Amino acid sequence: MIKVGIVGGTGYTGVELLRILAVHPQVSVHCITSRSEAGLPVAELYPNLRGYFDLSFSEPDPKVLKACDLVFFATPHGVAMRRVPELMAAGVRVVDLSADFRLKDLDTWARWYGMAHESPEWVEQAVYGLPEVARESIRKAQLVANPGCYPTAVQLGFLPLLEQGLVDPGHLIADAKSGASGAGRQGKVGMLHGEIGESFKAYGASGHRHLPEIRQGLTAAAGQPVRVTFVPHLVPMIRGIEATLYAELNDPSAFDRLQALYESRYRDEPFVDVMPAGSHPETRSVRGANVCRMALHRQEDSPVVIVSSVIDNLVKGAAGQAVQNMNIMFGFDEAAGLGAPALLP
Amino acid sequence: MIKVGIVGGTGYTGVELLRILAVHPQVSVHCITSRSEAGLPVAELYPNLRGYFDLSFSEPDPKVLKACDLVFFATPHGVAMRRVPELMAAGVRVVDLSADFRLKDLDTWARWYGMAHESPEWVEQAVYGLPEVARESIRKAQLVANPGCYPTAVQLGFLPLLEQGLVDPGHLIADAKSGASGAGRQGKVGMLHGEIGESFKAYGASGHRHLPEIRQGLTAAAGQPVRVTFVPHLVPMIRGIEATLYAELNDPSAFDRLQALYESRYRDEPFVDVMPAGSHPETRSVRGANVCRMALHRQEDSPVVIVSSVIDNLVKGAAGQAVQNMNIMFGFDEAAGLGAPALLP
Amino acid sequence: MIKVGIVGGTGYTGVELLRILAVHPQVSVHCITSRSEAGLPVAELYPNLRGYFDLSFSEPDPKVLKACDLVFFATPHGVAMRRVPELMAAGVRVVDLSADFRLKDLDTWARWYGMAHESPEWVEQAVYGLPEVARESIRKAQLVANPGCYPTAVQLGFLPLLEQGLVDPGHLIADAKSGASGAGRQGKVGMLHGEIGESFKAYGASGHRHLPEIRQGLTAAAGQPVRVTFVPHLVPMIRGIEATLYAELNDPSAFDRLQALYESRYRDEPFVDVMPAGSHPETRSVRGANVCRMALHRQEDSPVVIVSSVIDNLVKGAAGQAVQNMNIMFGFDEAAGLGAPALLP
Amino acid sequence: MIKVGIVGGTGYTGVELLRILAVHPQVSVHCITSRSEAGLPVAELYPNLRGYFDLSFSEPDPKVLKACDLVFFATPHGVAMRRVPELMAAGVRVVDLSADFRLKDLDTWARWYGMAHESPEWVEQAVYGLPEVARESIRKAQLVANPGCYPTAVQLGFLPLLEQGLVDPGHLIADAKSGASGAGRQGKVGMLHGEIGESFKAYGASGHRHLPEIRQGLTAAAGQPVRVTFVPHLVPMIRGIEATLYAELNDPSAFDRLQALYESRYRDEPFVDVMPAGSHPETRSVRGANVCRMALHRQEDSPVVIVSSVIDNLVKGAAGQAVQNMNIMFGFDEAAGLGAPALLP
């Protein structure tokens, strides 16, 4: 039984962490902080948790956090980078769900996030927590940078192609679509039901913060620079990301070997599911579950390989992956707390 | 570990039973039948179950069903009443999620369901499976008639008032609203997303099959005939029922004692949650969970007491309550398999 | 051709006024004000209006407003009551879509709106703009208080019963449901798609501002005090209100005459549509249209008459009715600008 | 005033034609046919049309159709090709909303639609009715093949680039997303609200019937063969298509001239709206309106140009474009009946 703390618990990733940890057999939630809601019982803000947690939101208190074995940061970017060094010094392990420690290049980070990084030394030490790529490093990490939602869906879909050098790294397209919970729980006009409830649009088409994160991961997988175009879209639903990925095979006849390649690449991964070629993964098939499901397609004899990859942005795209990382870090069963099937319909 | 069978597993209550049983520690699903989909792997129809069940749908086979400890019927009405006698004779226990054994009055049943009942003797023996009313009978029952979705939300909301004789039984109104999954998974034009996705309407306002079931339960609670008006509505969402109930207090000043009454009535119930007076239960707070949440209201000094009661129609309104009944029947922990919080957001 | 102004045009009723007036043959929009968006082209905030209006939002300027023949107020309550006297003095006619002039009783208004009224003399002069009740007064009015959305649906549904004294005025129930646009276009967490997109709940069940407005209208129709219980609910859709109304017939056998009564009551009304008894009006059948559609029901031989009444809350429940009132005031064809069918599907 | 007939009027394009024609000043709807609903008043199936049409659905009767000036076919593919020759012979003009006359290559048509074409001579004569490309031919045409929904959004978005030879025709990607009404009004399980109401997925990723239609149009625009990859997706909303288009500029520095190019290409088009570069067109901004809105994007200095293009699939993608074509054919104002702004919110 370990003691965990959650910093910044009023958003959607905060409640999702609690929902998952509520059934985790080896975790006790020691504290959950929120400056704005300090004093409010968690179950008052999130009535689905009535009966599960007696906890109230509290002001962040370093002493309390240092008494934890692990702290999750579910904060806006720029917060974790200031708080993490003190926890590191105290020997606390951290999974940061924000973007603070995801990009290794500090200039890139500064440009996309609009501020200079305040913990460059920990950027270097942080492990980018995509278990399918870095399980062994995660196991030993003190600080894990939990991947972004889009980057998780896009990287898992592209990885086998790039790792094997099967596609032209200069023509990658990732057309991604997300439900509204990805934008968080702030009272913005643009995210009102009346604004987005029965509409669809691209956003960030000229550049989105997840682009450099995707590029960093794909470059590492390819072992050479990649050019990836990434356009996110907003879907009038709450949870779910679908990414349709396009790449050009160097050898079009290689398509026939791809299904076997994908199945073999992910055979031992508990949370990646390669469906039969020609399937169309639905986001509802992963709703509430820590799974990335994908399938391969090609049109006629085109050299373009198409991968459709789906996740629940709050689970495999955030809180679920964070718990998976925690499980790895503490030697728990990697699926502990993550065992229930998706909620369909 | 018991062996259970599911008859008629391709509908929404079928997949919901599987979703719940997938994490139930004492149940093994022995067979799931479907005439139309026989041979199809369950996980092909319901990809959220990939990795959980190796099972395929099979033709209903009495021999296989008789080898079960318990059989769930998730069939259209009129099926269970023909199959149940043979299973009863074989000593198999049954939870019927259809309406076949819910109404004690055979004429009423025949009138609303358009056919004569073929197992009148088992109607008499069947226990109406609302655990909050009949837990002890359920424990010993061989045949449990699992309540309808609307009747569950409406009865639980009205019960304390009627049991205590606090309201006029001649002026009960139940205005209920349901998500689309309540209509099942048949390809009807009227249930297309294009038809109901951004619209709201009443239906069955001149009479709905759940009306006699509600009336039977409320009459028993009141110990005298009741007149209840029940109007269901269709909400453009998938899961969830909200019932707004109106009753007139015999003594308006009694309102102040109602909160305590409700809390006391349901104190020991694991799946009924009385929220503070003045709360507004949301259906999302019970999505995927076997909970009925309710709250009380009154407007100014009106004698009208208002109860808002919410359930997930597929869980506490169907498959979850069926598993709860099974747990009671077999002496399992009543919450086994039903322990996870609702999926919010 | 008249010149109209719109005060407070950034909300949903503002854009809806523009959408309707864009095709009105006798109206030119002279100005549209917004303090927060002054300078912004209307079509930038509302791209559906690109090509229709060259107008930008402007600071409210009394001189400009006084140059109008008619000014619509689409402001939060408390604004119109301060601005209207000056416009009245200048001979400008006003349709106020806010609640400022709806309630004749000043104490009631003060209690529900949390402030003292600053134009009591104009409250007296204002005509409550429900054309089906007050067409002749509207024609001559200088100031029209445009009815609230719920009150429109509820009053039109109850009126024939109360005007004819056919029901017990002490047992009226109005269970009403609205899409999210009724809550306006402010960035409130509670109205995010992520919060309400796949959920249903009652709100204001202990008392809502539209209750006294409904009571005032029904009392006038009945010619005696009424007791009405009104509970609004939030539907995960954008536009539309459905109100299910319950009343007890003094003489249950009168039900058979009700259909004819309703048809006769509304025969000459261009914007009320009585459907055949037993119909279930859908909100989508009035989406974007200035229509109230309704139908009657009864269950078995119950004395309870059930009326289901639907409107588009932004049209017959706000901007459409405002334009209808304007048409009456200026002697235009009452349907000018309001001629297109609802958008279905 | 012309007399028009509609063949196959019970689907979504049928009701949409009626909705538009209800306010068209020069058209009288002479008949609307449906085998399955013959005898049923149109307004009973589509209550939004109550008060607009007295018409009932009728069995298709060649005599009645030949008395029309123009007949719209809103039928499944394979119907129009059998009926059109007789109408052509009778001098009736036809706009076919189905796919029967869209593809010039008969083998391609046969392969994708699974049957041999029965009117090859009329395939040759038919004009592909994209007014932005073929206005003059449409004016004189007796038979117009109304473009598909996806092909309209995709072609309008790509045209200026291909006509000017600015991009590599070998690397075109069209990632398109549609609301559920695009699948029509048949009672298919896969289109139930319960199945798709809160989910997102690709479909037809290995090949969709609109692919050859898109390829034919783009090839004509480019004046050389193109390789286009087209993947459609299903959005949990009713109306609307968004297509995100990717192409590689031959000369990356050309991007800066593209905005002017697009504006100039569509300057005189009443129903194409080029938004400022960097905008994100929303499908709601064209809901119910006959408009294609688009905007251009690029990421950093990438040679990839991104076009986001939106239409209402039932209007500019079907019935609206059909009426636009009719207006051109009969010399009416091209915008007659199509003048109202989109319904937002």
mmCIF file of N, CA and C in Angstrom, chain A residues 111-112 171 173 175 177 194-195 198-206 211 215 227 229-231 233 235-239 242 244 246 248 280-284 287 297-300 302-304 306 345, chain D residues 111-112 171 173 175 177 194-195 198-206 211 215 227 229-231 233 235-239 242 244 246 248 280-284 287 297-300 302-304 306 345:
data_model
loop_
_atom_site.group_PDB
_atom_site.id
_atom_site.type_symbol
_atom_site.label_atom_id
_atom_site.label_comp_id
_atom_site.label_asym_id
_atom_site.label_seq_id
_atom_site.Cartn_x
_atom_site.Cartn_y
_atom_site.Cartn_z
ATOM 1 N N ARG A 111 9.443 27.992 -26.503
ATOM 2 C CA ARG A 111 8.719 28.612 -27.596
ATOM 3 C C ARG A 111 7.232 28.216 -27.568
ATOM 4 N N TRP A 112 6.948 26.946 -27.354
ATOM 5 C CA TRP A 112 5.549 26.492 -27.424
ATOM 6 C C TRP A 112 4.769 26.802 -26.159
ATOM 7 N N HIS A 171 6.897 12.346 -45.108
ATOM 8 C CA HIS A 171 5.502 12.559 -45.527
ATOM 9 C C HIS A 171 4.518 11.973 -44.527
ATOM 10 N N ILE A 173 1.404 12.276 -41.986
ATOM 11 C CA ILE A 173 0.236 13.117 -41.662
ATOM 12 C C ILE A 173 -0.490 12.470 -40.500
ATOM 13 N N ASP A 175 -3.988 13.161 -38.691
ATOM 14 C CA ASP A 175 -5.238 13.916 -38.593
ATOM 15 C C ASP A 175 -5.982 13.363 -37.381
ATOM 16 N N LYS A 177 -8.657 13.650 -33.874
ATOM 17 C CA LYS A 177 -9.943 14.195 -33.437
ATOM 18 C C LYS A 177 -10.145 13.857 -31.971
ATOM 19 N N GLY A 194 -23.507 24.756 -25.890
ATOM 20 C CA GLY A 194 -24.194 25.527 -26.930
ATOM 21 C C GLY A 194 -23.310 25.894 -28.110
ATOM 22 N N GLU A 195 -22.001 25.907 -27.895
ATOM 23 C CA GLU A 195 -21.063 26.266 -28.967
ATOM 24 C C GLU A 195 -20.604 25.045 -29.762
ATOM 25 N N GLU A 198 -23.104 20.429 -31.403
ATOM 26 C CA GLU A 198 -23.607 19.838 -32.649
ATOM 27 C C GLU A 198 -22.814 20.471 -33.800
ATOM 28 N N SER A 199 -21.489 20.398 -33.685
ATOM 29 C CA SER A 199 -20.625 21.019 -34.671
ATOM 30 C C SER A 199 -19.275 20.302 -34.663
ATOM 31 N N PHE A 200 -18.530 20.503 -35.705
ATOM 32 C CA PHE A 200 -17.216 19.881 -35.838
ATOM 33 C C PHE A 200 -16.283 20.886 -36.481
ATOM 34 N N LYS A 201 -15.053 20.928 -36.036
ATOM 35 C CA LYS A 201 -14.085 21.858 -36.620
ATOM 36 C C LYS A 201 -12.664 21.391 -36.334
ATOM 37 N N ALA A 202 -11.762 21.833 -37.174
ATOM 38 C CA ALA A 202 -10.344 21.733 -36.862
ATOM 39 C C ALA A 202 -9.997 22.868 -35.902
ATOM 40 N N TYR A 203 -8.908 22.716 -35.174
ATOM 41 C CA TYR A 203 -8.374 23.834 -34.383
ATOM 42 C C TYR A 203 -6.867 23.641 -34.325
ATOM 43 N N GLY A 204 -6.166 24.709 -34.029
ATOM 44 C CA GLY A 204 -4.715 24.593 -33.963
ATOM 45 C C GLY A 204 -4.096 24.063 -35.247
ATOM 46 N N ALA A 205 -4.754 24.303 -36.368
ATOM 47 C CA ALA A 205 -4.265 23.715 -37.618
ATOM 48 C C ALA A 205 -2.952 24.331 -38.068
ATOM 49 N N SER A 206 -2.660 25.537 -37.581
ATOM 50 C CA SER A 206 -1.379 26.152 -37.951
ATOM 51 C C SER A 206 -0.263 25.805 -36.967
ATOM 52 N N LEU A 211 2.460 19.045 -31.336
ATOM 53 C CA LEU A 211 3.269 18.775 -32.530
ATOM 54 C C LEU A 211 4.744 18.501 -32.190
ATOM 55 N N ARG A 215 6.705 15.000 -32.751
ATOM 56 C CA ARG A 215 7.903 14.974 -33.593
ATOM 57 C C ARG A 215 9.099 14.372 -32.844
ATOM 58 N N ARG A 227 9.231 14.602 -40.856
ATOM 59 C CA ARG A 227 8.339 15.755 -41.042
ATOM 60 C C ARG A 227 6.927 15.258 -40.894
ATOM 61 N N THR A 229 2.899 16.352 -40.163
ATOM 62 C CA THR A 229 1.866 17.383 -40.118
ATOM 63 C C THR A 229 0.770 16.875 -39.206
ATOM 64 N N PHE A 230 0.393 17.684 -38.222
ATOM 65 C CA PHE A 230 -0.563 17.244 -37.202
ATOM 66 C C PHE A 230 -1.696 18.259 -37.099
ATOM 67 N N VAL A 231 -2.905 17.825 -37.367
ATOM 68 C CA VAL A 231 -4.061 18.723 -37.231
ATOM 69 C C VAL A 231 -5.079 18.100 -36.282
ATOM 70 N N HIS A 233 -8.767 18.120 -34.187
ATOM 71 C CA HIS A 233 -10.153 18.533 -34.435
ATOM 72 C C HIS A 233 -10.967 18.298 -33.173
ATOM 73 N N VAL A 235 -14.460 17.071 -31.586
ATOM 74 C CA VAL A 235 -15.644 16.241 -31.839
ATOM 75 C C VAL A 235 -16.702 16.528 -30.768
ATOM 76 N N PRO A 236 -17.966 16.645 -31.147
ATOM 77 C CA PRO A 236 -19.004 16.891 -30.144
ATOM 78 C C PRO A 236 -19.322 15.645 -29.318
ATOM 79 N N MET A 237 -18.339 15.212 -28.566
ATOM 80 C CA MET A 237 -18.522 14.127 -27.590
ATOM 81 C C MET A 237 -17.603 14.473 -26.426
ATOM 82 N N ILE A 238 -17.640 13.693 -25.376
ATOM 83 C CA ILE A 238 -16.888 14.058 -24.179
ATOM 84 C C ILE A 238 -15.513 13.406 -24.155
ATOM 85 N N ARG A 239 -15.474 12.083 -24.308
ATOM 86 C CA ARG A 239 -14.214 11.347 -24.221
ATOM 87 C C ARG A 239 -13.861 10.719 -25.562
ATOM 88 N N GLU A 242 -9.519 9.850 -31.819
ATOM 89 C CA GLU A 242 -9.197 8.976 -32.943
ATOM 90 C C GLU A 242 -8.158 9.722 -33.753
ATOM 91 N N THR A 244 -6.187 9.425 -37.401
ATOM 92 C CA THR A 244 -5.989 8.729 -38.667
ATOM 93 C C THR A 244 -4.626 9.158 -39.197
ATOM 94 N N TYR A 246 -1.335 8.763 -41.841
ATOM 95 C CA TYR A 246 -1.006 8.475 -43.230
ATOM 96 C C TYR A 246 0.516 8.470 -43.392
ATOM 97 N N GLU A 248 3.777 6.928 -46.283
ATOM 98 C CA GLU A 248 4.024 6.306 -47.587
ATOM 99 C C GLU A 248 5.062 5.205 -47.459
ATOM 100 N N HIS A 280 -12.440 -0.855 -38.097
ATOM 101 C CA HIS A 280 -12.543 0.583 -37.827
ATOM 102 C C HIS A 280 -12.738 0.772 -36.325
ATOM 103 N N PRO A 281 -11.662 1.008 -35.605
ATOM 104 C CA PRO A 281 -11.790 1.180 -34.151
ATOM 105 C C PRO A 281 -12.701 2.365 -33.820
ATOM 106 N N GLU A 282 -13.560 2.156 -32.839
ATOM 107 C CA GLU A 282 -14.459 3.219 -32.389
ATOM 108 C C GLU A 282 -13.959 3.754 -31.053
ATOM 109 N N THR A 283 -14.106 5.035 -30.835
ATOM 110 C CA THR A 283 -13.645 5.556 -29.540
ATOM 111 C C THR A 283 -14.432 4.951 -28.386
ATOM 112 N N ARG A 284 -15.704 4.619 -28.615
ATOM 113 C CA ARG A 284 -16.483 4.053 -27.506
ATOM 114 C C ARG A 284 -15.926 2.701 -27.052
ATOM 115 N N ARG A 287 -13.778 3.631 -24.143
ATOM 116 C CA ARG A 287 -14.257 4.650 -23.187
ATOM 117 C C ARG A 287 -14.095 4.176 -21.751
ATOM 118 N N HIS A 297 -5.113 0.036 -42.812
ATOM 119 C CA HIS A 297 -5.869 0.104 -44.059
ATOM 120 C C HIS A 297 -4.955 0.555 -45.198
ATOM 121 N N ARG A 298 -5.399 0.183 -46.414
ATOM 122 C CA ARG A 298 -4.780 0.733 -47.610
ATOM 123 C C ARG A 298 -5.859 0.811 -48.676
ATOM 124 N N GLN A 299 -5.772 1.762 -49.591
ATOM 125 C CA GLN A 299 -6.767 1.915 -50.651
ATOM 126 C C GLN A 299 -6.190 1.420 -51.969
ATOM 127 N N GLU A 300 -6.868 0.419 -52.548
ATOM 128 C CA GLU A 300 -6.394 -0.187 -53.787
ATOM 129 C C GLU A 300 -4.896 -0.500 -53.680
ATOM 130 N N SER A 302 -2.419 1.619 -53.439
ATOM 131 C CA SER A 302 -1.683 2.815 -53.062
ATOM 132 C C SER A 302 -0.521 2.499 -52.123
ATOM 133 N N PRO A 303 0.569 3.225 -52.217
ATOM 134 C CA PRO A 303 1.667 3.074 -51.258
ATOM 135 C C PRO A 303 1.358 3.697 -49.893
ATOM 136 N N VAL A 304 0.198 4.364 -49.798
ATOM 137 C CA VAL A 304 -0.133 5.029 -48.532
ATOM 138 C C VAL A 304 -0.709 4.020 -47.548
ATOM 139 N N ILE A 306 -2.595 3.504 -44.008
ATOM 140 C CA ILE A 306 -3.472 4.283 -43.138
ATOM 141 C C ILE A 306 -3.621 3.521 -41.829
ATOM 142 N N PRO A 345 -22.529 0.271 -24.492
ATOM 143 C CA PRO A 345 -22.634 1.571 -25.168
ATOM 144 C C PRO A 345 -22.545 2.704 -24.146
ATOM 145 N N ARG D 111 -17.930 -1.157 -60.998
ATOM 146 C CA ARG D 111 -17.149 -1.772 -59.932
ATOM 147 C C ARG D 111 -17.562 -1.265 -58.550
ATOM 148 N N TRP D 112 -17.752 0.050 -58.424
ATOM 149 C CA TRP D 112 -18.050 0.610 -57.111
ATOM 150 C C TRP D 112 -19.514 0.445 -56.716
ATOM 151 N N HIS D 171 0.393 13.420 -54.021
ATOM 152 C CA HIS D 171 0.388 13.324 -52.553
ATOM 153 C C HIS D 171 -0.811 14.045 -51.946
ATOM 154 N N ILE D 173 -4.164 14.178 -49.726
ATOM 155 C CA ILE D 173 -4.888 13.466 -48.661
ATOM 156 C C ILE D 173 -6.154 14.249 -48.351
ATOM 157 N N ASP D 175 -8.975 13.972 -45.511
ATOM 158 C CA ASP D 175 -9.491 13.344 -44.295
ATOM 159 C C ASP D 175 -10.807 14.033 -43.981
ATOM 160 N N LYS D 177 -14.969 14.206 -42.458
ATOM 161 C CA LYS D 177 -15.798 13.807 -41.317
ATOM 162 C C LYS D 177 -17.224 14.253 -41.584
ATOM 163 N N GLY D 194 -27.830 4.965 -29.950
ATOM 164 C CA GLY D 194 -27.123 4.182 -28.941
ATOM 165 C C GLY D 194 -25.772 3.677 -29.416
ATOM 166 N N GLU D 195 -25.595 3.560 -30.709
ATOM 167 C CA GLU D 195 -24.334 3.057 -31.265
ATOM 168 C C GLU D 195 -23.330 4.176 -31.543
ATOM 169 N N GLU D 198 -22.114 8.866 -28.987
ATOM 170 C CA GLU D 198 -21.004 9.411 -28.175
ATOM 171 C C GLU D 198 -19.748 8.645 -28.545
ATOM 172 N N SER D 199 -19.457 8.625 -29.847
ATOM 173 C CA SER D 199 -18.320 7.868 -30.346
ATOM 174 C C SER D 199 -17.874 8.465 -31.670
ATOM 175 N N PHE D 200 -16.686 8.134 -32.090
ATOM 176 C CA PHE D 200 -16.132 8.638 -33.338
ATOM 177 C C PHE D 200 -15.333 7.512 -33.967
ATOM 178 N N LYS D 201 -15.405 7.394 -35.255
ATOM 179 C CA LYS D 201 -14.631 6.355 -35.935
ATOM 180 C C LYS D 201 -14.450 6.710 -37.398
ATOM 181 N N ALA D 202 -13.423 6.130 -38.001
ATOM 182 C CA ALA D 202 -13.295 6.126 -39.447
ATOM 183 C C ALA D 202 -14.198 5.032 -39.994
ATOM 184 N N TYR D 203 -14.575 5.145 -41.246
ATOM 185 C CA TYR D 203 -15.275 4.034 -41.921
ATOM 186 C C TYR D 203 -14.860 4.096 -43.388
ATOM 187 N N GLY D 204 -15.043 3.004 -44.074
ATOM 188 C CA GLY D 204 -14.676 2.993 -45.492
ATOM 189 C C GLY D 204 -13.225 3.386 -45.726
ATOM 190 N N ALA D 205 -12.350 3.118 -44.760
ATOM 191 C CA ALA D 205 -10.968 3.587 -44.891
ATOM 192 C C ALA D 205 -10.211 2.828 -45.980
ATOM 193 N N SER D 206 -10.686 1.634 -46.318
ATOM 194 C CA SER D 206 -10.018 0.879 -47.388
ATOM 195 C C SER D 206 -10.614 1.191 -48.763
ATOM 196 N N LEU D 211 -14.584 8.034 -53.469
ATOM 197 C CA LEU D 211 -13.189 8.164 -53.898
ATOM 198 C C LEU D 211 -13.064 8.335 -55.417
ATOM 199 N N ARG D 215 -11.651 11.603 -57.347
ATOM 200 C CA ARG D 215 -10.494 11.470 -58.231
ATOM 201 C C ARG D 215 -10.816 12.010 -59.629
ATOM 202 N N ARG D 227 -3.166 11.243 -57.380
ATOM 203 C CA ARG D 227 -3.338 10.163 -56.403
ATOM 204 C C ARG D 227 -3.868 10.787 -55.127
ATOM 205 N N THR D 229 -5.825 10.112 -51.430
ATOM 206 C CA THR D 229 -6.255 9.176 -50.391
ATOM 207 C C THR D 229 -7.402 9.844 -49.651
ATOM 208 N N PHE D 230 -8.521 9.123 -49.525
ATOM 209 C CA PHE D 230 -9.724 9.720 -48.948
ATOM 210 C C PHE D 230 -10.244 8.812 -47.836
ATOM 211 N N VAL D 231 -10.309 9.340 -46.633
ATOM 212 C CA VAL D 231 -10.859 8.555 -45.515
ATOM 213 C C VAL D 231 -12.000 9.319 -44.854
ATOM 214 N N HIS D 233 -15.075 9.744 -41.972
ATOM 215 C CA HIS D 233 -15.283 9.446 -40.557
ATOM 216 C C HIS D 233 -16.697 9.831 -40.172
ATOM 217 N N VAL D 235 -19.122 11.450 -37.388
ATOM 218 C CA VAL D 235 -19.145 12.362 -36.243
ATOM 219 C C VAL D 235 -20.496 12.241 -35.534
ATOM 220 N N PRO D 236 -20.519 12.204 -34.202
ATOM 221 C CA PRO D 236 -21.797 12.123 -33.491
ATOM 222 C C PRO D 236 -22.561 13.443 -33.530
ATOM 223 N N MET D 237 -22.964 13.828 -34.710
ATOM 224 C CA MET D 237 -23.839 14.986 -34.894
ATOM 225 C C MET D 237 -24.716 14.645 -36.094
ATOM 226 N N ILE D 238 -25.650 15.484 -36.416
ATOM 227 C CA ILE D 238 -26.610 15.130 -37.464
ATOM 228 C C ILE D 238 -26.179 15.663 -38.821
ATOM 229 N N ARG D 239 -25.905 16.953 -38.906
ATOM 230 C CA ARG D 239 -25.550 17.582 -40.172
ATOM 231 C C ARG D 239 -24.122 18.098 -40.152
ATOM 232 N N GLU D 242 -16.840 18.198 -42.484
ATOM 233 C CA GLU D 242 -15.588 18.954 -42.507
ATOM 234 C C GLU D 242 -14.574 18.079 -43.211
ATOM 235 N N THR D 244 -10.500 17.971 -44.031
ATOM 236 C CA THR D 244 -9.174 18.558 -43.888
ATOM 237 C C THR D 244 -8.309 17.981 -45.000
ATOM 238 N N TYR D 246 -4.804 17.913 -47.376
ATOM 239 C CA TYR D 246 -3.356 18.087 -47.295
ATOM 240 C C TYR D 246 -2.761 17.956 -48.696
ATOM 241 N N GLU D 248 1.079 19.023 -51.049
ATOM 242 C CA GLU D 248 2.447 19.533 -50.934
ATOM 243 C C GLU D 248 2.726 20.543 -52.031
ATOM 244 N N HIS D 280 -10.771 28.693 -38.525
ATOM 245 C CA HIS D 280 -11.185 27.293 -38.415
ATOM 246 C C HIS D 280 -12.685 27.211 -38.668
ATOM 247 N N PRO D 281 -13.074 26.921 -39.890
ATOM 248 C CA PRO D 281 -14.513 26.861 -40.192
ATOM 249 C C PRO D 281 -15.201 25.783 -39.350
ATOM 250 N N GLU D 282 -16.364 26.117 -38.827
ATOM 251 C CA GLU D 282 -17.143 25.171 -38.039
ATOM 252 C C GLU D 282 -18.316 24.687 -38.881
ATOM 253 N N THR D 283 -18.679 23.429 -38.742
ATOM 254 C CA THR D 283 -19.829 22.951 -39.525
ATOM 255 C C THR D 283 -21.103 23.706 -39.142
ATOM 256 N N ARG D 284 -21.221 24.132 -37.899
ATOM 257 C CA ARG D 284 -22.452 24.835 -37.513
ATOM 258 C C ARG D 284 -22.608 26.146 -38.267
ATOM 259 N N ARG D 287 -24.824 25.216 -41.117
ATOM 260 C CA ARG D 287 -25.961 24.309 -40.859
ATOM 261 C C ARG D 287 -27.248 24.856 -41.487
ATOM 262 N N HIS D 297 -4.225 26.871 -44.046
ATOM 263 C CA HIS D 297 -3.259 26.790 -42.961
ATOM 264 C C HIS D 297 -1.950 26.190 -43.456
ATOM 265 N N ARG D 298 -0.899 26.509 -42.704
ATOM 266 C CA ARG D 298 0.375 25.840 -42.887
ATOM 267 C C ARG D 298 1.073 25.795 -41.533
ATOM 268 N N GLN D 299 1.897 24.775 -41.297
ATOM 269 C CA GLN D 299 2.592 24.640 -40.018
ATOM 270 C C GLN D 299 4.059 24.992 -40.194
ATOM 271 N N GLU D 300 4.476 26.010 -39.474
ATOM 272 C CA GLU D 300 5.855 26.495 -39.589
ATOM 273 C C GLU D 300 6.204 26.681 -41.069
ATOM 274 N N SER D 302 6.539 24.378 -43.361
ATOM 275 C CA SER D 302 6.288 23.137 -44.095
ATOM 276 C C SER D 302 5.756 23.426 -45.500
ATOM 277 N N PRO D 303 6.096 22.589 -46.461
ATOM 278 C CA PRO D 303 5.509 22.710 -47.791
ATOM 279 C C PRO D 303 4.068 22.198 -47.853
ATOM 280 N N VAL D 304 3.591 21.647 -46.752
ATOM 281 C CA VAL D 304 2.233 21.096 -46.769
ATOM 282 C C VAL D 304 1.218 22.215 -46.577
ATOM 283 N N ILE D 306 -2.655 23.118 -45.872
ATOM 284 C CA ILE D 306 -3.806 22.477 -45.231
ATOM 285 C C ILE D 306 -5.031 23.328 -45.538
ATOM 286 N N PRO D 345 -26.750 29.290 -32.904
ATOM 287 C CA PRO D 345 -26.248 27.968 -32.495
ATOM 288 C C PRO D 345 -27.294 26.908 -32.814
#
